[in-house]
PDB file of C-alpha atoms in Angstrom:
ATOM      1  CA  MET A   1     -25.927   2.315  -4.230  1.00  0.00           C
ATOM      2  CA  LYS A   2     -23.843   3.051  -7.341  1.00  0.00           C
ATOM      3  CA  ILE A   3     -20.427   4.504  -6.571  1.00  0.00           C
ATOM      4  CA  LYS A   4     -17.876   5.856  -9.054  1.00  0.00           C
ATOM      5  CA  PHE A   5     -14.238   6.083  -8.051  1.00  0.00           C
ATOM      6  CA  THR A   6     -10.773   5.365  -9.412  1.00  0.00           C
ATOM      7  CA  LEU A   7      -9.312   2.005  -8.486  1.00  0.00           C
ATOM      8  CA  ASN A   8      -5.696   1.269  -9.326  1.00  0.00           C
ATOM      9  CA  GLY A   9      -5.696   4.018 -11.942  1.00  0.00           C
ATOM     10  CA  ARG A  10      -8.902   2.922 -13.673  1.00  0.00           C
ATOM     11  CA  PRO A  11     -12.366   4.459 -13.482  1.00  0.00           C
ATOM     12  CA  THR A  12     -14.572   2.037 -11.573  1.00  0.00           C
ATOM     13  CA  GLN A  13     -18.267   1.850 -10.844  1.00  0.00           C
ATOM     14  CA  VAL A  14     -19.717  -0.513  -8.268  1.00  0.00           C
ATOM     15  CA  ASP A  15     -23.131  -1.249  -6.904  1.00  0.00           C
ATOM     16  CA  ALA A  16     -22.833  -1.981  -3.202  1.00  0.00           C
ATOM     17  CA  PRO A  17     -24.533  -1.204   0.100  1.00  0.00           C
ATOM     18  CA  PRO A  18     -23.311   2.189   1.362  1.00  0.00           C
ATOM     19  CA  SER A  19     -22.281   0.764   4.730  1.00  0.00           C
ATOM     20  CA  MET A  20     -20.138  -2.018   3.218  1.00  0.00           C
ATOM     21  CA  SER A  21     -16.460  -1.562   4.025  1.00  0.00           C
ATOM     22  CA  LEU A  22     -13.953  -0.939   1.277  1.00  0.00           C
ATOM     23  CA  LEU A  23     -12.134  -4.054   2.497  1.00  0.00           C
ATOM     24  CA  THR A  24     -15.199  -6.221   1.889  1.00  0.00           C
ATOM     25  CA  LEU A  25     -15.803  -4.596  -1.492  1.00  0.00           C
ATOM     26  CA  LEU A  26     -12.216  -5.171  -2.608  1.00  0.00           C
ATOM     27  CA  ARG A  27     -11.952  -8.778  -1.467  1.00  0.00           C
ATOM     28  CA  GLU A  28     -15.449 -10.166  -1.930  1.00  0.00           C
ATOM     29  CA  GLN A  29     -16.925  -8.197  -4.800  1.00  0.00           C
ATOM     30  CA  LEU A  30     -13.877  -7.149  -6.823  1.00  0.00           C
ATOM     31  CA  GLY A  31     -11.611 -10.149  -6.123  1.00  0.00           C
ATOM     32  CA  LEU A  32      -8.608  -8.054  -5.055  1.00  0.00           C
ATOM     33  CA  THR A  33      -7.310 -10.278  -2.295  1.00  0.00           C
ATOM     34  CA  GLY A  34      -3.931  -8.571  -1.864  1.00  0.00           C
ATOM     35  CA  THR A  35      -5.633  -6.393   0.723  1.00  0.00           C
ATOM     36  CA  LYS A  36      -5.781  -8.558   3.830  1.00  0.00           C
ATOM     37  CA  CYS A  37      -8.264  -8.737   6.680  1.00  0.00           C
ATOM     38  CA  GLY A  38      -6.666  -8.856  10.106  1.00  0.00           C
ATOM     39  CA  CYS A  39      -8.636  -7.343  12.945  1.00  0.00           C
ATOM     40  CA  ASP A  40     -11.437  -5.589  11.002  1.00  0.00           C
ATOM     41  CA  THR A  41     -11.292  -2.778  13.607  1.00  0.00           C
ATOM     42  CA  GLY A  42      -8.439  -0.580  12.341  1.00  0.00           C
ATOM     43  CA  ASP A  43      -5.894  -1.807  14.870  1.00  0.00           C
ATOM     44  CA  CYS A  44      -3.492  -3.971  12.849  1.00  0.00           C
ATOM     45  CA  GLY A  45      -3.197  -2.096   9.549  1.00  0.00           C
ATOM     46  CA  VAL A  46      -2.958  -5.145   7.284  1.00  0.00           C
ATOM     47  CA  CYS A  47      -5.975  -3.897   5.324  1.00  0.00           C
ATOM     48  CA  SER A  48      -4.233  -0.650   4.369  1.00  0.00           C
ATOM     49  CA  VAL A  49      -4.653   0.886   0.930  1.00  0.00           C
ATOM     50  CA  LEU A  50      -3.771   4.254  -0.519  1.00  0.00           C
ATOM     51  CA  PHE A  51      -6.801   6.547  -0.412  1.00  0.00           C
ATOM     52  CA  ASP A  52      -6.083   9.667  -2.455  1.00  0.00           C
ATOM     53  CA  GLY A  53      -2.400   8.833  -1.998  1.00  0.00           C
ATOM     54  CA  GLU A  54      -2.487   8.505   1.796  1.00  0.00           C
ATOM     55  CA  LEU A  55      -2.376   5.284   3.780  1.00  0.00           C
ATOM     56  CA  ALA A  56      -5.851   4.362   5.065  1.00  0.00           C
ATOM     57  CA  TYR A  57      -7.465   1.348   6.712  1.00  0.00           C
ATOM     58  CA  SER A  58      -9.895  -0.152   4.203  1.00  0.00           C
ATOM     59  CA  CYS A  59     -11.836  -1.904   6.975  1.00  0.00           C
ATOM     60  CA  LEU A  60     -12.867   1.500   8.337  1.00  0.00           C
ATOM     61  CA  LEU A  61     -13.772   3.139   5.009  1.00  0.00           C
ATOM     62  CA  ALA A  62     -17.409   2.779   3.985  1.00  0.00           C
ATOM     63  CA  VAL A  63     -18.302   2.388   0.325  1.00  0.00           C
ATOM     64  CA  SER A  64     -20.449   5.534   0.640  1.00  0.00           C
ATOM     65  CA  GLY A  65     -17.273   7.606   1.084  1.00  0.00           C
ATOM     66  CA  LEU A  66     -15.555   6.424  -2.104  1.00  0.00           C
ATOM     67  CA  GLU A  67     -17.395   8.589  -4.620  1.00  0.00           C
ATOM     68  CA  GLY A  68     -14.891  10.562  -6.699  1.00  0.00           C
ATOM     69  CA  HIS A  69     -11.842   9.366  -4.769  1.00  0.00           C
ATOM     70  CA  GLU A  70      -8.813   7.333  -5.784  1.00  0.00           C
ATOM     71  CA  VAL A  71      -7.956   3.985  -4.199  1.00  0.00           C
ATOM     72  CA  THR A  72      -4.728   2.092  -4.841  1.00  0.00           C
ATOM     73  CA  THR A  73      -4.235  -1.463  -3.650  1.00  0.00           C
ATOM     74  CA  ILE A  74      -1.085  -3.569  -3.792  1.00  0.00           C
ATOM     75  CA  GLU A  75      -2.286  -4.805  -7.188  1.00  0.00           C
ATOM     76  CA  GLY A  76      -2.137  -1.212  -8.457  1.00  0.00           C
ATOM     77  CA  ILE A  77       1.493  -0.309  -7.817  1.00  0.00           C
ATOM     78  CA  ALA A  78       3.112  -2.707 -10.261  1.00  0.00           C
ATOM     79  CA  GLY A  79       4.404  -1.371 -13.558  1.00  0.00           C
ATOM     80  CA  PRO A  80       2.031  -0.992 -16.522  1.00  0.00           C
ATOM     81  CA  ASP A  81       3.441  -4.214 -17.967  1.00  0.00           C
ATOM     82  CA  GLY A  82       2.839  -6.051 -14.689  1.00  0.00           C
ATOM     83  CA  SER A  83       6.465  -5.883 -13.605  1.00  0.00           C
ATOM     84  CA  LEU A  84       7.244  -5.314  -9.945  1.00  0.00           C
ATOM     85  CA  SER A  85       7.769  -1.776  -8.720  1.00  0.00           C
ATOM     86  CA  ASP A  86      11.191  -0.803  -7.347  1.00  0.00           C
ATOM     87  CA  LEU A  87       9.762  -1.057  -3.848  1.00  0.00           C
ATOM     88  CA  GLN A  88       8.359  -4.545  -4.427  1.00  0.00           C
ATOM     89  CA  GLU A  89      11.695  -5.667  -5.870  1.00  0.00           C
ATOM     90  CA  SER A  90      13.516  -4.191  -2.870  1.00  0.00           C
ATOM     91  CA  PHE A  91      11.313  -6.168  -0.483  1.00  0.00           C
ATOM     92  CA  LEU A  92      12.246  -9.371  -2.293  1.00  0.00           C
ATOM     93  CA  HIS A  93      15.934  -8.462  -2.502  1.00  0.00           C
ATOM     94  CA  ASN A  94      16.172  -7.676   1.229  1.00  0.00           C
ATOM     95  CA  GLY A  95      14.206 -10.685   2.442  1.00  0.00           C
ATOM     96  CA  ALA A  96      11.462  -8.475   3.857  1.00  0.00           C
ATOM     97  CA  VAL A  97       8.839 -11.041   2.945  1.00  0.00           C
ATOM     98  CA  GLN A  98       8.381 -13.604   5.710  1.00  0.00           C
ATOM     99  CA  CYS A  99       4.825 -14.919   6.087  1.00  0.00           C
ATOM    100  CA  GLY A 100       3.677 -12.177   3.702  1.00  0.00           C
ATOM    101  CA  TYR A 101       0.472 -11.269   5.477  1.00  0.00           C
ATOM    102  CA  CYS A 102       1.393  -7.667   6.338  1.00  0.00           C
ATOM    103  CA  ILE A 103       3.641  -7.100   3.319  1.00  0.00           C
ATOM    104  CA  PRO A 104       1.070  -5.593   0.925  1.00  0.00           C
ATOM    105  CA  SER A 105       0.269  -2.929   3.505  1.00  0.00           C
ATOM    106  CA  MET A 106       3.930  -2.418   4.406  1.00  0.00           C
ATOM    107  CA  ILE A 107       4.715  -1.842   0.738  1.00  0.00           C
ATOM    108  CA  LEU A 108       1.845   0.635   0.444  1.00  0.00           C
ATOM    109  CA  ALA A 109       3.021   2.434   3.602  1.00  0.00           C
ATOM    110  CA  GLY A 110       6.479   2.703   2.058  1.00  0.00           C
ATOM    111  CA  GLU A 111       5.000   3.857  -1.245  1.00  0.00           C
ATOM    112  CA  ALA A 112       2.978   6.602   0.453  1.00  0.00           C
ATOM    113  CA  LEU A 113       6.108   7.789   2.251  1.00  0.00           C
ATOM    114  CA  LEU A 114       8.295   7.767  -0.865  1.00  0.00           C
ATOM    115  CA  ARG A 115       5.720   9.838  -2.732  1.00  0.00           C
ATOM    116  CA  ARG A 116       6.054  12.530  -0.041  1.00  0.00           C
ATOM    117  CA  VAL A 117       9.678  12.124   1.024  1.00  0.00           C
ATOM    118  CA  PRO A 118      12.117  11.016  -1.694  1.00  0.00           C
ATOM    119  CA  ASP A 119      14.997  10.415   0.738  1.00  0.00           C
ATOM    120  CA  PRO A 120      13.474   9.288   4.047  1.00  0.00           C
ATOM    121  CA  SER A 121      15.519   8.632   7.160  1.00  0.00           C
ATOM    122  CA  ARG A 122      15.216   5.326   9.011  1.00  0.00           C
ATOM    123  CA  ASP A 123      13.145   7.125  11.666  1.00  0.00           C
ATOM    124  CA  GLU A 124      10.771   8.493   9.009  1.00  0.00           C
ATOM    125  CA  ILE A 125      10.387   5.001   7.571  1.00  0.00           C
ATOM    126  CA  ARG A 126       9.740   3.540  11.040  1.00  0.00           C
ATOM    127  CA  ALA A 127       7.036   6.152  11.620  1.00  0.00           C
ATOM    128  CA  ALA A 128       5.457   5.496   8.201  1.00  0.00           C
ATOM    129  CA  ILE A 129       5.206   1.742   8.721  1.00  0.00           C
ATOM    130  CA  SER A 130       4.297   1.925  12.404  1.00  0.00           C
ATOM    131  CA  HIS A 131       0.579   1.645  11.643  1.00  0.00           C
ATOM    132  CA  VAL A 132       1.003  -1.847  10.185  1.00  0.00           C
ATOM    133  CA  LEU A 133       1.780  -4.665  12.595  1.00  0.00           C
ATOM    134  CA  CYS A 134       4.302  -7.358  11.646  1.00  0.00           C
ATOM    135  CA  ARG A 135       5.141 -10.411  13.722  1.00  0.00           C
ATOM    136  CA  CYS A 136       7.786 -11.986  11.502  1.00  0.00           C
ATOM    137  CA  THR A 137      10.432  -9.626  10.164  1.00  0.00           C
ATOM    138  CA  GLY A 138      11.465  -7.440  13.078  1.00  0.00           C
ATOM    139  CA  TYR A 139      10.952  -4.506  10.679  1.00  0.00           C
ATOM    140  CA  GLN A 140      14.661  -4.071   9.825  1.00  0.00           C
ATOM    141  CA  GLN A 141      14.408  -5.696   6.387  1.00  0.00           C
ATOM    142  CA  ILE A 142      11.339  -3.582   5.650  1.00  0.00           C
ATOM    143  CA  ILE A 143      13.177  -0.382   6.568  1.00  0.00           C
ATOM    144  CA  ASP A 144      16.163  -1.488   4.455  1.00  0.00           C
ATOM    145  CA  SER A 145      13.820  -2.154   1.539  1.00  0.00           C
ATOM    146  CA  VAL A 146      12.234   1.295   1.631  1.00  0.00           C
ATOM    147  CA  GLN A 147      15.694   2.902   1.804  1.00  0.00           C
ATOM    148  CA  GLU A 148      16.897   0.815  -1.135  1.00  0.00           C
ATOM    149  CA  ALA A 149      13.851   1.771  -3.218  1.00  0.00           C
ATOM    150  CA  ALA A 150      14.470   5.444  -2.407  1.00  0.00           C
ATOM    151  CA  ARG A 151      18.089   5.087  -3.611  1.00  0.00           C
ATOM    152  CA  ARG A 152      16.884   3.417  -6.817  1.00  0.00           C
ATOM    153  CA  LYS A 153      14.409   6.223  -7.484  1.00  0.00           C
ATOM    154  CA  ARG A 154      17.050   8.885  -6.904  1.00  0.00           C
ATOM    155  CA  LYS A 155      19.496   7.055  -9.196  1.00  0.00           C
ATOM    156  CA  ASP A 156      16.834   6.765 -11.907  1.00  0.00           C
ATOM    157  CA  MET A 157      16.028  10.470 -11.601  1.00  0.00           C
ATOM    158  CA  GLU A 158      19.729  11.407 -11.836  1.00  0.00           C
ATOM    159  CA  SER A 159      20.144   9.195 -14.904  1.00  0.00           C
ATOM    160  CA  ALA A 160      17.175  10.875 -16.586  1.00  0.00           C
ATOM    161  CA  LEU A 161      18.784  14.306 -16.247  1.00  0.00           C
TER     162      LEU A 161
END
């Protein structure tokens, strides 16, 4: 089945079985291994991507449902020149990267939140990342990172005025 969709800002066409998961397509056919496979049942969240701007489990999305939609993976949020996004830099600065397995999805969860809520509270951040399990960080550094990225965005917007 030929499917056309936008992947990381670029028009993409793939030929894949309609029942194949987006996770399998990304990792095995397209070589985008930043999206991780954890449980493959939608319980852990480490396979999360942005689907039309909202956090979604790629292991539960079938290729047949991609037509005309937009998918963003961790590889797609860097700057056009390949530089890290403010959120990615904040994760590094705050030591939010331990084993790294959940971090791509945590960053995408934070990105989805910041697109909707420019100045999120710690509780809003906790709720946004609650669908992605982490065993290493205790979540505090991740919450700090999202708050720092929000401050950076606000500062950049104020400077542009």
